[in-house]
Short mmCIF file of C-alpha atoms and ligand atoms in Angstrom, two decimals:
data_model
loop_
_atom_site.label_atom_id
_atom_site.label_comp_id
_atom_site.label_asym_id
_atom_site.label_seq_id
_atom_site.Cartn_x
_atom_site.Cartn_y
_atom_site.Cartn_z
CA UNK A 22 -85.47 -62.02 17.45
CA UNK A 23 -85.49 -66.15 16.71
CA UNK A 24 -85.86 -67.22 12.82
CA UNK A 25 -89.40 -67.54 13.01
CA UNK A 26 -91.90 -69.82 10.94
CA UNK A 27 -95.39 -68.35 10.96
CA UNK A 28 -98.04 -70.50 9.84
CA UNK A 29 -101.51 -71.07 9.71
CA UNK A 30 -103.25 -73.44 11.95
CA UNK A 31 -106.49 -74.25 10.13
CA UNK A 32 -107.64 -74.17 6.83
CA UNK A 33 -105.91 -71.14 5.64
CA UNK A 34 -107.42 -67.01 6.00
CA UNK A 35 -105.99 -67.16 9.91
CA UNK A 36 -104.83 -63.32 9.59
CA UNK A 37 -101.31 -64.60 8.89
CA UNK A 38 -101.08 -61.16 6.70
CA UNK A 39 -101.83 -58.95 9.23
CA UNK A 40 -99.56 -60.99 11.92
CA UNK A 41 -96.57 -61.10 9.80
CA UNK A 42 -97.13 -57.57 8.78
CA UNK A 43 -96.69 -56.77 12.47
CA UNK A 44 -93.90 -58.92 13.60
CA UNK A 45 -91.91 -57.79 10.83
CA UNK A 46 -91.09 -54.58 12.34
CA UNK A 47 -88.97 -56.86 14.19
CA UNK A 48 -87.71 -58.73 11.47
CA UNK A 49 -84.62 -57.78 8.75
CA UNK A 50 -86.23 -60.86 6.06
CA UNK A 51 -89.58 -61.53 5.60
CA UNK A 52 -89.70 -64.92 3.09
CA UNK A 53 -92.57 -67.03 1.29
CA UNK A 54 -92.09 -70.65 1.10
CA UNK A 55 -94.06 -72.30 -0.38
CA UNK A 56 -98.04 -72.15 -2.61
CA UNK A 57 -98.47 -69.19 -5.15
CA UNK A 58 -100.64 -66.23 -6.00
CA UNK A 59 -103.52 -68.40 -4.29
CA UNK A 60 -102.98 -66.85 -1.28
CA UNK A 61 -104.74 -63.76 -0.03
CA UNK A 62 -103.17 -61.89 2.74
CA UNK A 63 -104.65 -58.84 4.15
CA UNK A 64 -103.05 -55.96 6.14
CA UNK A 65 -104.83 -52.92 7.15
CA UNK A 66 -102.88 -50.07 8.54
CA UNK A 67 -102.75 -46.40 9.08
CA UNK A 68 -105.98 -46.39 7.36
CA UNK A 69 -105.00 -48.40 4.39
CA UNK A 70 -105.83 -51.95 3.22
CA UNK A 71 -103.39 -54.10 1.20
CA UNK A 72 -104.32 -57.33 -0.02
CA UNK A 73 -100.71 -59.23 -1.14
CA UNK A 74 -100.72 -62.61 -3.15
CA UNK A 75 -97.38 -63.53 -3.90
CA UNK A 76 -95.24 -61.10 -2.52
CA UNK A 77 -94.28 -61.65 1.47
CA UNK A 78 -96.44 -59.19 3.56
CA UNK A 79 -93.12 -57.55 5.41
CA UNK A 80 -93.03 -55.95 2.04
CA UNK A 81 -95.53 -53.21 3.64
CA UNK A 82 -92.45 -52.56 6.50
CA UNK A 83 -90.18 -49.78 5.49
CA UNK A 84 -86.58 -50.94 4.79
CA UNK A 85 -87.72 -54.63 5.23
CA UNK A 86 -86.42 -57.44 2.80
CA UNK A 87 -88.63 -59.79 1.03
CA UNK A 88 -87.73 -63.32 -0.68
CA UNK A 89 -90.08 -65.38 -2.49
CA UNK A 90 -87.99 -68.61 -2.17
CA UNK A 91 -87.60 -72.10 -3.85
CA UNK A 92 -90.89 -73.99 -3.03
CA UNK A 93 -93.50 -70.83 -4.31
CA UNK A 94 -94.93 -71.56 -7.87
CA UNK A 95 -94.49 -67.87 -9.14
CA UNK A 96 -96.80 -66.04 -12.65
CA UNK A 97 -94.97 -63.81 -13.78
CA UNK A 98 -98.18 -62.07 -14.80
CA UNK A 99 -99.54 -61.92 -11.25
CA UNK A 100 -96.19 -61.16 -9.77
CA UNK A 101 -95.90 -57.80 -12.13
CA UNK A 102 -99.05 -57.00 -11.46
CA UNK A 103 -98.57 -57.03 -7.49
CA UNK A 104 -95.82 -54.70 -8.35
CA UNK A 105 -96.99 -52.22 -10.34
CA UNK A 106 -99.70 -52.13 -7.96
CA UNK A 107 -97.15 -51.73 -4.82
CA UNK A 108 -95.40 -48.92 -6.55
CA UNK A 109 -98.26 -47.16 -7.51
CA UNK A 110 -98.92 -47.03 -4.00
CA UNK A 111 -95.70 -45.66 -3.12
CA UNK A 112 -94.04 -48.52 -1.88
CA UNK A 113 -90.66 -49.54 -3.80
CA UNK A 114 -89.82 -53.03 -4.46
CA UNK A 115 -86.26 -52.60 -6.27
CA UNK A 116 -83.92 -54.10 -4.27
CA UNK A 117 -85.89 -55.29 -1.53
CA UNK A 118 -87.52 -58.07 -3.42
CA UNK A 119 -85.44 -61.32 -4.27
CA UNK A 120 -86.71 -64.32 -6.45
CA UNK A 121 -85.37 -68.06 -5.95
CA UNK A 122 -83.50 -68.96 -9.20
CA UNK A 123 -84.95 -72.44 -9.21
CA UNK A 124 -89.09 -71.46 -8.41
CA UNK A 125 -91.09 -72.97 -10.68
CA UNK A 126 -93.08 -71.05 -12.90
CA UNK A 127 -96.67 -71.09 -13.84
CA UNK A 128 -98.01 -70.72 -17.43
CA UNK A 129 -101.34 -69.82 -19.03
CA UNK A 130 -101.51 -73.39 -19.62
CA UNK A 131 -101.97 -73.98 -15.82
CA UNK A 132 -104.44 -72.06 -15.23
CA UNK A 133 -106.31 -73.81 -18.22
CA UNK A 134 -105.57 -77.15 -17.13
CA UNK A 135 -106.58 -76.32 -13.07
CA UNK A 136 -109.61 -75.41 -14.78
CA UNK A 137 -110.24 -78.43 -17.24
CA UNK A 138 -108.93 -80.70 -14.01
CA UNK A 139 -111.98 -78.33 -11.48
CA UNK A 140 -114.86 -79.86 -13.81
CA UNK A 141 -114.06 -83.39 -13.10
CA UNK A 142 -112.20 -82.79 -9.31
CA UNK A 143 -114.26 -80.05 -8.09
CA UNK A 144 -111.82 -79.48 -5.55
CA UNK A 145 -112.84 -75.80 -5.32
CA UNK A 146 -109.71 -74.53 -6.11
CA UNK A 147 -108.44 -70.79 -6.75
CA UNK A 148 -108.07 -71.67 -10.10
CA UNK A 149 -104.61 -69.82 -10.71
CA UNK A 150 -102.69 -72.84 -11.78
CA UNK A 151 -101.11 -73.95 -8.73
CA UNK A 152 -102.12 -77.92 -9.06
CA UNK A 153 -100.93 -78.11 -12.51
CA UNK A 154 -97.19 -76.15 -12.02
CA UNK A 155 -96.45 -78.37 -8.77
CA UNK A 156 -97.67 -81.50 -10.94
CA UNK A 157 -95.25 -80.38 -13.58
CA UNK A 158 -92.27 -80.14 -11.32
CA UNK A 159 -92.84 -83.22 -9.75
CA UNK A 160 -93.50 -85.01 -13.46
CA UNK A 161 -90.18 -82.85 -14.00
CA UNK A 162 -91.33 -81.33 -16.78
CA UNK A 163 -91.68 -77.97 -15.03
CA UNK A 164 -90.16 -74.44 -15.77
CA UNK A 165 -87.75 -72.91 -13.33
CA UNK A 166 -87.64 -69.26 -12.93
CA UNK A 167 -83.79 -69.51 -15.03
CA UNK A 168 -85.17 -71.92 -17.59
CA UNK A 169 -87.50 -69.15 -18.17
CA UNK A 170 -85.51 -66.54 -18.05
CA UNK A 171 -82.94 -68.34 -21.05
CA UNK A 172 -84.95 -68.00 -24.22
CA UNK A 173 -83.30 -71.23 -25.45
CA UNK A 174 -83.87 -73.35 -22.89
CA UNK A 175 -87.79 -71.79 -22.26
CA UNK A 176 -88.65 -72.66 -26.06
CA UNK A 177 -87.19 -75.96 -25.29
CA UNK A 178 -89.27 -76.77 -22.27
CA UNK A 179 -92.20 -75.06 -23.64
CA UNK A 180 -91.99 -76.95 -26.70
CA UNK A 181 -91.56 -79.93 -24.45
CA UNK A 182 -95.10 -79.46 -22.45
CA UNK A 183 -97.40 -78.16 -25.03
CA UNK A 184 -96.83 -81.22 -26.67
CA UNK A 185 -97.37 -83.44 -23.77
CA UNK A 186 -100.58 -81.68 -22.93
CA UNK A 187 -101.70 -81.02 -26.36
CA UNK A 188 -104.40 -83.46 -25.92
CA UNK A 189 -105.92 -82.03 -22.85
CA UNK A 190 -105.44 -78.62 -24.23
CA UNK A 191 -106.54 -79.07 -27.45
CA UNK A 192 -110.30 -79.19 -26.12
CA UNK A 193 -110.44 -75.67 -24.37
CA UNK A 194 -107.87 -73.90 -27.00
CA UNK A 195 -105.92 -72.97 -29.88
CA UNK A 196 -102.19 -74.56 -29.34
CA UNK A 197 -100.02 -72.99 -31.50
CA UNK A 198 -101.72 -69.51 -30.82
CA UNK A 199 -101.47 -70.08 -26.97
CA UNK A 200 -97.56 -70.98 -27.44
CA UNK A 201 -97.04 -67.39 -29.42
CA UNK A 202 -98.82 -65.57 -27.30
CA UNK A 203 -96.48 -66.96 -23.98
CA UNK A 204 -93.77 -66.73 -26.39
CA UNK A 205 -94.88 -62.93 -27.12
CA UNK A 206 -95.12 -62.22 -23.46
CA UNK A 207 -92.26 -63.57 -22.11
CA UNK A 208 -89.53 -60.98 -23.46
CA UNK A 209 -90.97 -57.86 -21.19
CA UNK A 210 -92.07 -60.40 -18.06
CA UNK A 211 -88.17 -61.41 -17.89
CA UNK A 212 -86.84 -57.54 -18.38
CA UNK A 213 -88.95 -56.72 -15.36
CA UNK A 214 -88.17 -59.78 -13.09
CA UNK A 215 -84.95 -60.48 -14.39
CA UNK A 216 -83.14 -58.63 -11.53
CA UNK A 217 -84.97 -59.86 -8.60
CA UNK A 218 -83.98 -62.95 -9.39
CA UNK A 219 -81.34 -64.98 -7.06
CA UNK A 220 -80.00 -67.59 -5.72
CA UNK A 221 -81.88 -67.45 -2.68
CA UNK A 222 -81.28 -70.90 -0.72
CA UNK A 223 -77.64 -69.30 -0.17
CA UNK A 224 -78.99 -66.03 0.28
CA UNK A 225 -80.66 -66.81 3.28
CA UNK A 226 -77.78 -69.32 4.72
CA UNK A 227 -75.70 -66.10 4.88
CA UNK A 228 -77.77 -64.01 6.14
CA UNK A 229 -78.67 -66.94 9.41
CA UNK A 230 -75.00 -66.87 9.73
CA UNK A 231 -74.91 -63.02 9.96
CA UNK A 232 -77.66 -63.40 12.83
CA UNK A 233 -80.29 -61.77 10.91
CA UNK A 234 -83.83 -61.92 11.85
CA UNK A 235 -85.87 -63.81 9.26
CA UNK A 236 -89.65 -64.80 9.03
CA UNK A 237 -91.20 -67.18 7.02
CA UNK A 238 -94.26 -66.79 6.42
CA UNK A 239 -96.69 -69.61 4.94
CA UNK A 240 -99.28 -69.42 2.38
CA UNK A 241 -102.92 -71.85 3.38
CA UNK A 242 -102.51 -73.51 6.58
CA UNK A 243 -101.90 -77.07 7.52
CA UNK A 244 -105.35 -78.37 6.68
CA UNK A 245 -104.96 -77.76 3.23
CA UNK A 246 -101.47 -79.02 3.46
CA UNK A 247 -100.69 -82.22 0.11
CA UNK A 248 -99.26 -84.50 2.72
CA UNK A 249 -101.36 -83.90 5.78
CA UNK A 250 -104.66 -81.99 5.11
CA UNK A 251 -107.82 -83.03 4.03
CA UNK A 252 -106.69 -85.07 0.91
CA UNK A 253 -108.00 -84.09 -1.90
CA UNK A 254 -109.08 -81.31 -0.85
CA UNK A 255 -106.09 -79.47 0.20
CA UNK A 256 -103.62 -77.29 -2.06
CA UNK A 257 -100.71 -78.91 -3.84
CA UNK A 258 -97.79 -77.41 -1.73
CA UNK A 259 -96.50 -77.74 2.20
CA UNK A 260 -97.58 -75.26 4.08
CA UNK A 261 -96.41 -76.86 7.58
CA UNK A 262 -93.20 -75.46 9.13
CA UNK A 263 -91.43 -78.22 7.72
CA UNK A 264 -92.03 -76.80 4.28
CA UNK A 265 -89.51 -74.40 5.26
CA UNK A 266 -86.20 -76.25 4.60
CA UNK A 267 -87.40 -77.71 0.99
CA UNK A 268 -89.25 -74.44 0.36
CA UNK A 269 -86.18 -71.73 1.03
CA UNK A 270 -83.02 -74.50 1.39
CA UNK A 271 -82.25 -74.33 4.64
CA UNK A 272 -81.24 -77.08 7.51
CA UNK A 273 -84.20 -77.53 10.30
CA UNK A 274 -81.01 -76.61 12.94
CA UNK A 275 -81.51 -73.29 11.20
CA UNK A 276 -85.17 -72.76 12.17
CA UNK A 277 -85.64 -71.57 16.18
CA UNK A 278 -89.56 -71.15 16.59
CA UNK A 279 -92.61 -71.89 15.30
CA UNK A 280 -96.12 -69.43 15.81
CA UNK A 281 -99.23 -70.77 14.73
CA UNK A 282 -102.16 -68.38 13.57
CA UNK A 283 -105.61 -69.19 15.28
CA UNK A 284 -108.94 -68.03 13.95
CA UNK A 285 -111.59 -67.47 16.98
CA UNK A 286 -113.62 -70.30 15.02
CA UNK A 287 -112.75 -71.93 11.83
CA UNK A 288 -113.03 -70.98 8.01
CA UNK A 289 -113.10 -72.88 4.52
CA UNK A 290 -113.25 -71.40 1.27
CA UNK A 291 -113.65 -74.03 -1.60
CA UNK A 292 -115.30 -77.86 -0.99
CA UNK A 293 -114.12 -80.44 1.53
CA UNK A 294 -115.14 -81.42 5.07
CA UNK A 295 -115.37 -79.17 7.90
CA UNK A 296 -117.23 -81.04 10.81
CA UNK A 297 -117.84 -77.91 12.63
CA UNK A 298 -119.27 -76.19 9.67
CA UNK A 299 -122.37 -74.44 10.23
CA UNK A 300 -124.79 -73.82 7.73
CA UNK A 301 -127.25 -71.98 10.06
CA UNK A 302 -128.00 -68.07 10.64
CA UNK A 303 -124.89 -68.95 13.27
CA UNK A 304 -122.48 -69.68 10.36
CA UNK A 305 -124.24 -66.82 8.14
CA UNK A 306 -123.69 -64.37 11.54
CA UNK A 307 -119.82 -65.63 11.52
CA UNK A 308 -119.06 -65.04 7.72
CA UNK A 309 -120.78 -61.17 8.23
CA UNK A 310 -119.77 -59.65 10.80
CA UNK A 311 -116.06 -61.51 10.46
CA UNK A 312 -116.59 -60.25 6.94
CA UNK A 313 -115.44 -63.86 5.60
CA UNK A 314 -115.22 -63.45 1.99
CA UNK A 315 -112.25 -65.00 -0.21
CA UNK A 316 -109.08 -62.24 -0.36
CA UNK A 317 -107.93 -63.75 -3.80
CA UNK A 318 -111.49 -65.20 -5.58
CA UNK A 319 -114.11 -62.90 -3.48
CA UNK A 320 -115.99 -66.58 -2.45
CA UNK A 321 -117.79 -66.26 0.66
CA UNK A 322 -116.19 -68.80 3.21
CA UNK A 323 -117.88 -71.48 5.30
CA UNK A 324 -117.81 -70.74 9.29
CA UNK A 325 -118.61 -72.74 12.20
CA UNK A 326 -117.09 -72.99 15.55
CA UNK A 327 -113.78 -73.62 16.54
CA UNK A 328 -111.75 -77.15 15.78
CA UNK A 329 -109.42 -78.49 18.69
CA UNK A 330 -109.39 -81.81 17.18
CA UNK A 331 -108.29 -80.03 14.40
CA UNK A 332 -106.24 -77.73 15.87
CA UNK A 333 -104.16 -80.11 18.34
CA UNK A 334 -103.50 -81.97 15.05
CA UNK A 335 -101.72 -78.91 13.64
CA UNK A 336 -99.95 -78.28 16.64
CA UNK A 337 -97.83 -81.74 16.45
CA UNK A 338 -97.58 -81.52 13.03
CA UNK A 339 -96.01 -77.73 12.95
CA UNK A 340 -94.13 -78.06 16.77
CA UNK A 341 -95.76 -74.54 17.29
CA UNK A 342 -94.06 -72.92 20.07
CA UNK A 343 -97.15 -70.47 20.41
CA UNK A 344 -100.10 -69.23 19.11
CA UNK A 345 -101.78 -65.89 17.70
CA UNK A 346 -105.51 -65.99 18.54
CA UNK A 347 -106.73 -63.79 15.34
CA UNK A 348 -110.86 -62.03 15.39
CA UNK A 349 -111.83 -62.67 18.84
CA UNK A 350 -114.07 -59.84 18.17
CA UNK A 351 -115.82 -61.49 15.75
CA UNK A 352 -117.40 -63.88 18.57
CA UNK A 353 -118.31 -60.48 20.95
CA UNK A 354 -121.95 -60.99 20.31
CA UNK A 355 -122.79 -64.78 21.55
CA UNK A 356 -124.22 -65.85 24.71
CA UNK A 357 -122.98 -69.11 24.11
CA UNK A 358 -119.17 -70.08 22.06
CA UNK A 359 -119.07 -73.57 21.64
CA UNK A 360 -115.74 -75.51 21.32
CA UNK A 361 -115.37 -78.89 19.38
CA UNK A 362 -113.17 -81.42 21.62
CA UNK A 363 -114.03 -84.44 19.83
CA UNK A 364 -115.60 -86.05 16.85
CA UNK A 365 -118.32 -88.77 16.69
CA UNK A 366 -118.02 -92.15 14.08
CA UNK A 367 -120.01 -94.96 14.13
CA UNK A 368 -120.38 -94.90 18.00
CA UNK A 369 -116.33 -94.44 18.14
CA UNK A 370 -114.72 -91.50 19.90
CA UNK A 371 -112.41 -89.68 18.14
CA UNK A 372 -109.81 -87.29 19.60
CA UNK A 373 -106.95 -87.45 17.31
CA UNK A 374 -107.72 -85.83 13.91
CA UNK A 375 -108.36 -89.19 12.02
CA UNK A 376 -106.93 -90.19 8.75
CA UNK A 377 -109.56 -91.74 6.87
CA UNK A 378 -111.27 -89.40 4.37
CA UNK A 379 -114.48 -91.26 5.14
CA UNK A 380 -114.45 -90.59 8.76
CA UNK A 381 -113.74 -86.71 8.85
CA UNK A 382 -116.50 -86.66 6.06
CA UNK A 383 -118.91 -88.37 7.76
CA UNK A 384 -118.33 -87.32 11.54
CA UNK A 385 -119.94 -85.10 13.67
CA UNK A 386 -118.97 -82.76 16.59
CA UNK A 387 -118.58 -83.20 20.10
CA UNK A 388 -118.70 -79.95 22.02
CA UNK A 389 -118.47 -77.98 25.26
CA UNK A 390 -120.08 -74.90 25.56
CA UNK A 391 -118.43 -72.02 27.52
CA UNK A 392 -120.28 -68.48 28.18
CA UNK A 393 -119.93 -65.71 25.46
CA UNK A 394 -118.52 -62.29 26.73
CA UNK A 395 -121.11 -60.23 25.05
CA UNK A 396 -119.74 -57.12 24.72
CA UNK A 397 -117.22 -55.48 22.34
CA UNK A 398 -113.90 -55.99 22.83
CA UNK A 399 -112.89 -53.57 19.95
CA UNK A 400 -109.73 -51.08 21.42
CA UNK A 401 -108.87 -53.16 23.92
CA UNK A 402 -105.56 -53.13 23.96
CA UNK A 403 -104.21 -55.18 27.36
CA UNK A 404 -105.08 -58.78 28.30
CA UNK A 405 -105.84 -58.01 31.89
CA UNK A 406 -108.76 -55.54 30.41
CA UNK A 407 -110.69 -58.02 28.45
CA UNK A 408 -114.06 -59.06 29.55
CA UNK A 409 -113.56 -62.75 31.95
CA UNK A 410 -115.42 -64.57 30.15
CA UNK A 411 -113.16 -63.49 26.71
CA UNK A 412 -110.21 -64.44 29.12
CA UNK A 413 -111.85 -67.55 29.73
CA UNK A 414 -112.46 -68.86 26.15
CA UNK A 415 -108.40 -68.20 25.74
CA UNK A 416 -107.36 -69.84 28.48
CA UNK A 417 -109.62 -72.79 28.12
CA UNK A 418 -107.57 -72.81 24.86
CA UNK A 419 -104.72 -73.15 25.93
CA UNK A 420 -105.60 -75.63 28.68
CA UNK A 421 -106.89 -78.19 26.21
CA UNK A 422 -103.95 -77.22 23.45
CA UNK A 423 -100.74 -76.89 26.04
CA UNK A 424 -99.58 -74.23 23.78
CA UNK A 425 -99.26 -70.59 25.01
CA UNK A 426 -101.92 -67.59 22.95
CA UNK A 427 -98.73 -65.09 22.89
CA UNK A 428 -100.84 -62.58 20.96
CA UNK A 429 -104.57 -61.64 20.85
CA UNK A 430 -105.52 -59.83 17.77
CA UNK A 431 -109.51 -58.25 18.08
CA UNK A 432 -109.90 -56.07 14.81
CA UNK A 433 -108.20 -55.61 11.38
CA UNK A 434 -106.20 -52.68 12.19
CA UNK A 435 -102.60 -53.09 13.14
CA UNK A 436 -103.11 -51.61 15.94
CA UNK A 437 -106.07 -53.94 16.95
CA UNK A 438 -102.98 -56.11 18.74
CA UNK A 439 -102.67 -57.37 22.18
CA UNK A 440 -99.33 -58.98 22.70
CA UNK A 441 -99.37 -61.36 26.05
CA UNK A 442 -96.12 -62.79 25.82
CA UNK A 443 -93.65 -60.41 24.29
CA UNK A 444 -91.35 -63.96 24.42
CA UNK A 445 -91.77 -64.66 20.63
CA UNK A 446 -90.05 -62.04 19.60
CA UNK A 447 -86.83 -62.93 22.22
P1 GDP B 19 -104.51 -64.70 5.66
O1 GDP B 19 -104.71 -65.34 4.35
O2 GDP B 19 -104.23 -65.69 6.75
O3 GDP B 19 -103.51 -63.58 5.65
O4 GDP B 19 -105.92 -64.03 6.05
P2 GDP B 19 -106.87 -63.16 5.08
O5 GDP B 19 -106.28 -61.83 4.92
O6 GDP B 19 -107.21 -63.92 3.86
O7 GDP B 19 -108.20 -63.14 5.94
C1 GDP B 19 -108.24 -62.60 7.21
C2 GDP B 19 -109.29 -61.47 7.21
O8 GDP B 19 -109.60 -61.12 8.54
C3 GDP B 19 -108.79 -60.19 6.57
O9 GDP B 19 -109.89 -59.52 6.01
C4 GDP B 19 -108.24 -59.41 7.75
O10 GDP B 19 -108.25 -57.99 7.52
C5 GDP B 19 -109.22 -59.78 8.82
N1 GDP B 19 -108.68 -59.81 10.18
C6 GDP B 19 -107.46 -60.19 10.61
N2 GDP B 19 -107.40 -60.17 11.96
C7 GDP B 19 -108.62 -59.74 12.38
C8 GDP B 19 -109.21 -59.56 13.66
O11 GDP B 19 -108.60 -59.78 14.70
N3 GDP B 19 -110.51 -59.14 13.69
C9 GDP B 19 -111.24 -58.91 12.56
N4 GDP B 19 -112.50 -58.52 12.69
N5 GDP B 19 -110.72 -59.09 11.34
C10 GDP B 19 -109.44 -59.52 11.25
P1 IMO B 20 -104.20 -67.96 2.27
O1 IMO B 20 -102.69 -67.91 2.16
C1 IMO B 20 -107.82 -70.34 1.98
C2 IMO B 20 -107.87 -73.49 -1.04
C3 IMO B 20 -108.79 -73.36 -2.23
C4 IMO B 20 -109.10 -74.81 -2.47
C5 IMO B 20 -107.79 -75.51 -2.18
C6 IMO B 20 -106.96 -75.80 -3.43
O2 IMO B 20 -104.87 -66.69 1.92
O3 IMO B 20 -104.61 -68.52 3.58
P2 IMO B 20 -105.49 -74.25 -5.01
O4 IMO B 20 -105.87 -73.08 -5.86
O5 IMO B 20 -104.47 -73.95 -3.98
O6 IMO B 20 -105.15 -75.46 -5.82
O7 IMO B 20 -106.86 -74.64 -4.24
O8 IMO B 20 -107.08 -74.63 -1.33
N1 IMO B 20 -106.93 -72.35 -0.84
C7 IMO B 20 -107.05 -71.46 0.16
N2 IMO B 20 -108.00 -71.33 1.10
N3 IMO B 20 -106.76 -69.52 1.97
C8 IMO B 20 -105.77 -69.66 1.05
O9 IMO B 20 -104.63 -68.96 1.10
C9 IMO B 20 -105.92 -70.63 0.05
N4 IMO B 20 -105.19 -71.02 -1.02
C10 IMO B 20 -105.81 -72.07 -1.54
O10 IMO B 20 -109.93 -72.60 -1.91
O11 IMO B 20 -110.04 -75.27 -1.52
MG1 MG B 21 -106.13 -65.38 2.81
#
C-alpha cells in the first residue's frame, strides 16, 4: 500500500472517519496532521459507534499505530479524556499512540479567548481554542508539547502569555486564579501524556524508509482550509494534502497518493457561504435522513446539493488521485439530484471557484439536473448492482471531475463499502 493522504473535499464531515477507519486495515500508521479536537470523526462498526476528536481513527484497528504529529494543536484535557474513554471501551492506547514533541498546546485560555474573539467574528467556530493556539504559535508565543511538559520552561511561557492577554482576559475572568488552576492541572496531564510523547517528524522518516504503510488522515476539508477556503470562515490550520509535510515533517517525494472524501451533496456546520445551500424542506430532508448533526458541538449542519465548482477547486488544490463518494444513500429518495456546474455574478459565468469573498457570497447556482434512482441502495455491496440511474450520478461525476470514485460508501456501517477500484490500496 502507497503513503496515502486522505482528505476531505468539501467543507469538512465527508465520512473521512469511517474511510480511514477502513483503509487502515491496510495500513501499519495511521497519523493526524494538522487542526485539533475540532474535528468529529465517526466510525460505526460491528455494531458500535465511536466518535474520535483528536486521536487518528486507525486507532479503532487492532495492532494499528497512531501519531498525532507536528501541525495538530493538542488539550491535554480533551486528549485524556479520548483516552480514558478508548480504554474504557477496551481498546488500549499504550504504545500505539505517539505525540509530536513540538505540537502546540492549547490552554483554558484559548478556549476563552475563541470565545471572547466568536462575539465580535462570529465565525461559528467549535469553540475549543483552535484559532487562538495557532495564533499563538504563529505570534510565537505558543506552548509546545516539551515546553509543557518542563515545569520551568511552562511557568515561563505561561507567565509570558497571561500577561500579554491579561487585558482581553481580564473581562471574562479571574487571572491569577485561571494561572493556578492550569498550574494545578498540569502535573497529572504530563504524568499521563508524558510517554506518548516523541519526536515524531523522524519517527515517521524511518518508518517511509522501512516501507511502511502510513495514512494521513486530515481533520475539516479544504474549504475550511486558512490559505484556501472560504476566508474567514475557514479553520486556522491546513487541511490540504500539502499540510502533510509541515504538519508531520516529511519531504512531498515522501507522499505517493492522494484520496479525496466526497459527500453525495455538500455540508456546513458554523456561518459562511455555501451557494448550494438549501434552506427548503429539500435541505431539512438532507440534514434528516443523512442525520447531519455536528459530531463534536451537536449543531445541525446546512445541506444543499452537490458543489463541482467547489469540488474541481479541491481537486487541483489537493492533486487527488481518487475519490471516495461517502452517503449516496442519503439521496435514494429524489426524483430529481441536481448538480451545481457553475456559479452566477453579476451576469458573469463562473467555473473556477472564485477568490473574491464578495462573489462566492453573493452568487448563485447554475445546475443540471440528472434523474434520482429512487430506491434504496442500502446492502448493496457491488457497483455493477446499483440502480443506473445511481451509476449515472457517479459517473457523471467523474466525467465533469476527471478523477476516478474508487470507493462508494452507502450507509454508516463499515461494511456499508463498495470498493470500485481496489488500485488505491496498490
Ligand atoms: P468526518 O468528520 O469526515 O469523519 O465525518 P463525520 O463523522 O463528522 O460525519 C459523517 C457522518 O455520516 C457520520 O455520522 C457517519 O457515521 C455518517 N456516514 C458516513 N458515511 C456514510 C454513508 O455512506 N451513509 C450514511 N447514511 N451515513 C454515513
Ligand atoms: P471534521 O474533521 C466541519 C468549522 C467550524 C467553523 C470553522 C472554524 O469533523 O470534518 P474552528 O473551531 O476550527 O476554529 O472553527 O470550522 N469546523 C468544522 N466543520 N467539520 C469539522 O471537522 C470542523 N472543524 C471545524 O464549524 O465553521
Ligand atoms: Mg466530522
Amino acid at each position: 500500500m502507497p503513503n496515502l493522504v486522505i482528505v476531505g473535499l468539501q467543507w469538512g464531515d465527508e465520512g473521512k472517519g469511517k474511510v480511514v477507519h477502513h483503509l487502515s486495515e491496510k495500513a501499519d500508521y495511521i497519523i493526524r496532521y494538522q487542526g485539533g479536537n475540532n474535528a468529529g470523526h465517526t466510525v460505526v462498526f460491528d455494531n458500535k459507534t465511536f466518535v474520535l476528536h483528536l486521536i487518528p481513527s486507525g486507532i479503532l484497528q487492532k495492532n494499528k499505530k497512531c501519531i498525532i504529529g507536528n501541525g495538530v494543536v493538542v488539550d491535554p484535557e480533551a486528549l485524556i479524556e479520548e483516552i480514558d474513554f478508548l480504554q474504557k471501551k477496551g481498546i488500549t492506547v499504550k504504545n500505539r499512540l505517539f505525540i509530536s514533541s513540538t505540537c502546540h498546546v492549547i490552554l483554558p485560555y484559548h478556549r476563552l479567548l475563541d470565545g471572547i474573539r466568536e462575539k465580535v467574528q462570529n465565525i461559528g467556530t467549535t469553540k475549543k481554542g483552535i484559532g487562538p493556539a495557532y495564533a499563538d504559535k504563529y505570534e510565537r508565543s505558543g506552548m509546545r508539547m516539551c515546553d509543557y511538559i518542563d515545569e520551568e520552561t511552562f511557568n515561563e511561557v505561561l507567565d509570558k502569555n497571561l500577561k500579554e492577554k491579561k487585558a482581553v482576559l481580564e473581562s471574562v475572568c479571574d487571572i491569577s486564579k485561571l494561572k493556578s488552576e492550569i498550574q494545578g492541572k498540569r502535573a497529572i496531564l504530563v504524568d499521563n501524556i508524558k510517554e506518548y510523547v516523541a519526536d515524531t517528524s523522524l519517527m515517521i522518516n524511518i518508518l517511509i524508509e522501512k516501507d511502511k504503510h502510513i495514512i494521513f488522515e486530515s481533520a475539516q476539508g479544504t474549504l475550511l482550509d486558512v490559505d484556501f477556503g472560504t476566508y474567514p470562515y475557514v479553520t486556522s490550520s491546513n487541511p490540504i494534502s500539502g499540510g502533510v509535510c509541515a504538519g508531520c515533517g516529511v519531504g512531498p517525494t515522501k507522499i505517493d497518493k492522494v484520496l479525496g472524501i466526497v459527500k453525495a451533496y455538500t455540508t456546513r456546520v458554523g456561518e459562511g457561504p455555501f451557494p448550494t445551500e438549501l434552506k427548503d424542506s429539500t435541505g431539512e430532508y438532507m440534514r434528516s435522513k443523512g442525520k447531519e448533526f455536528g459530531a463534536t458541538t451537536g449543531r445541525p449542519r446546512r445541506c444543499g446539493w452537490l458543489d463541482l465548482v467547489a469540488l474541481k477547486y479541491a481537486i487541483r488544490l489537493n492533486g487527488c488521485n481518487y475519490m471516495v463518494l461517502t452517503k449516496l444513500d442519503v439521496l435514494d429518495d429524489f426524483e430529481k439530484i441536481k448538480i451545481c456546474t457553475g456559479y452566477k455574478y453579476n451576469n458573469e459565468i463562473f467555473k473556477d471557484f472564485p477568490l473574491s469573498r464578495k462573489i462566492i457570497q453573493n452568487c448563485s447556482p447554475i445546475y443540471i439536473e440528472l434523474p434520482g434512482w429512487n430506491q434504496s441502495i442500502k446492502g448493496i455491496t457491488e457497483f455493477k448492482k446499483l440502480p443506473e440511474n445511481a451509476k449515472k450520478y457517479i459517473k457523471k461525476i467523474e466525467q465533469l471531475t476527471d478523477v476516478k470514485i474508487a470507493v462508494i460508501s452507502n450507509g454508516r456501517d463499515k461494511k456499508e463499502t463498495i470498493v470500485v477500484d481496489k488500485n488505491i490500496l496498490k
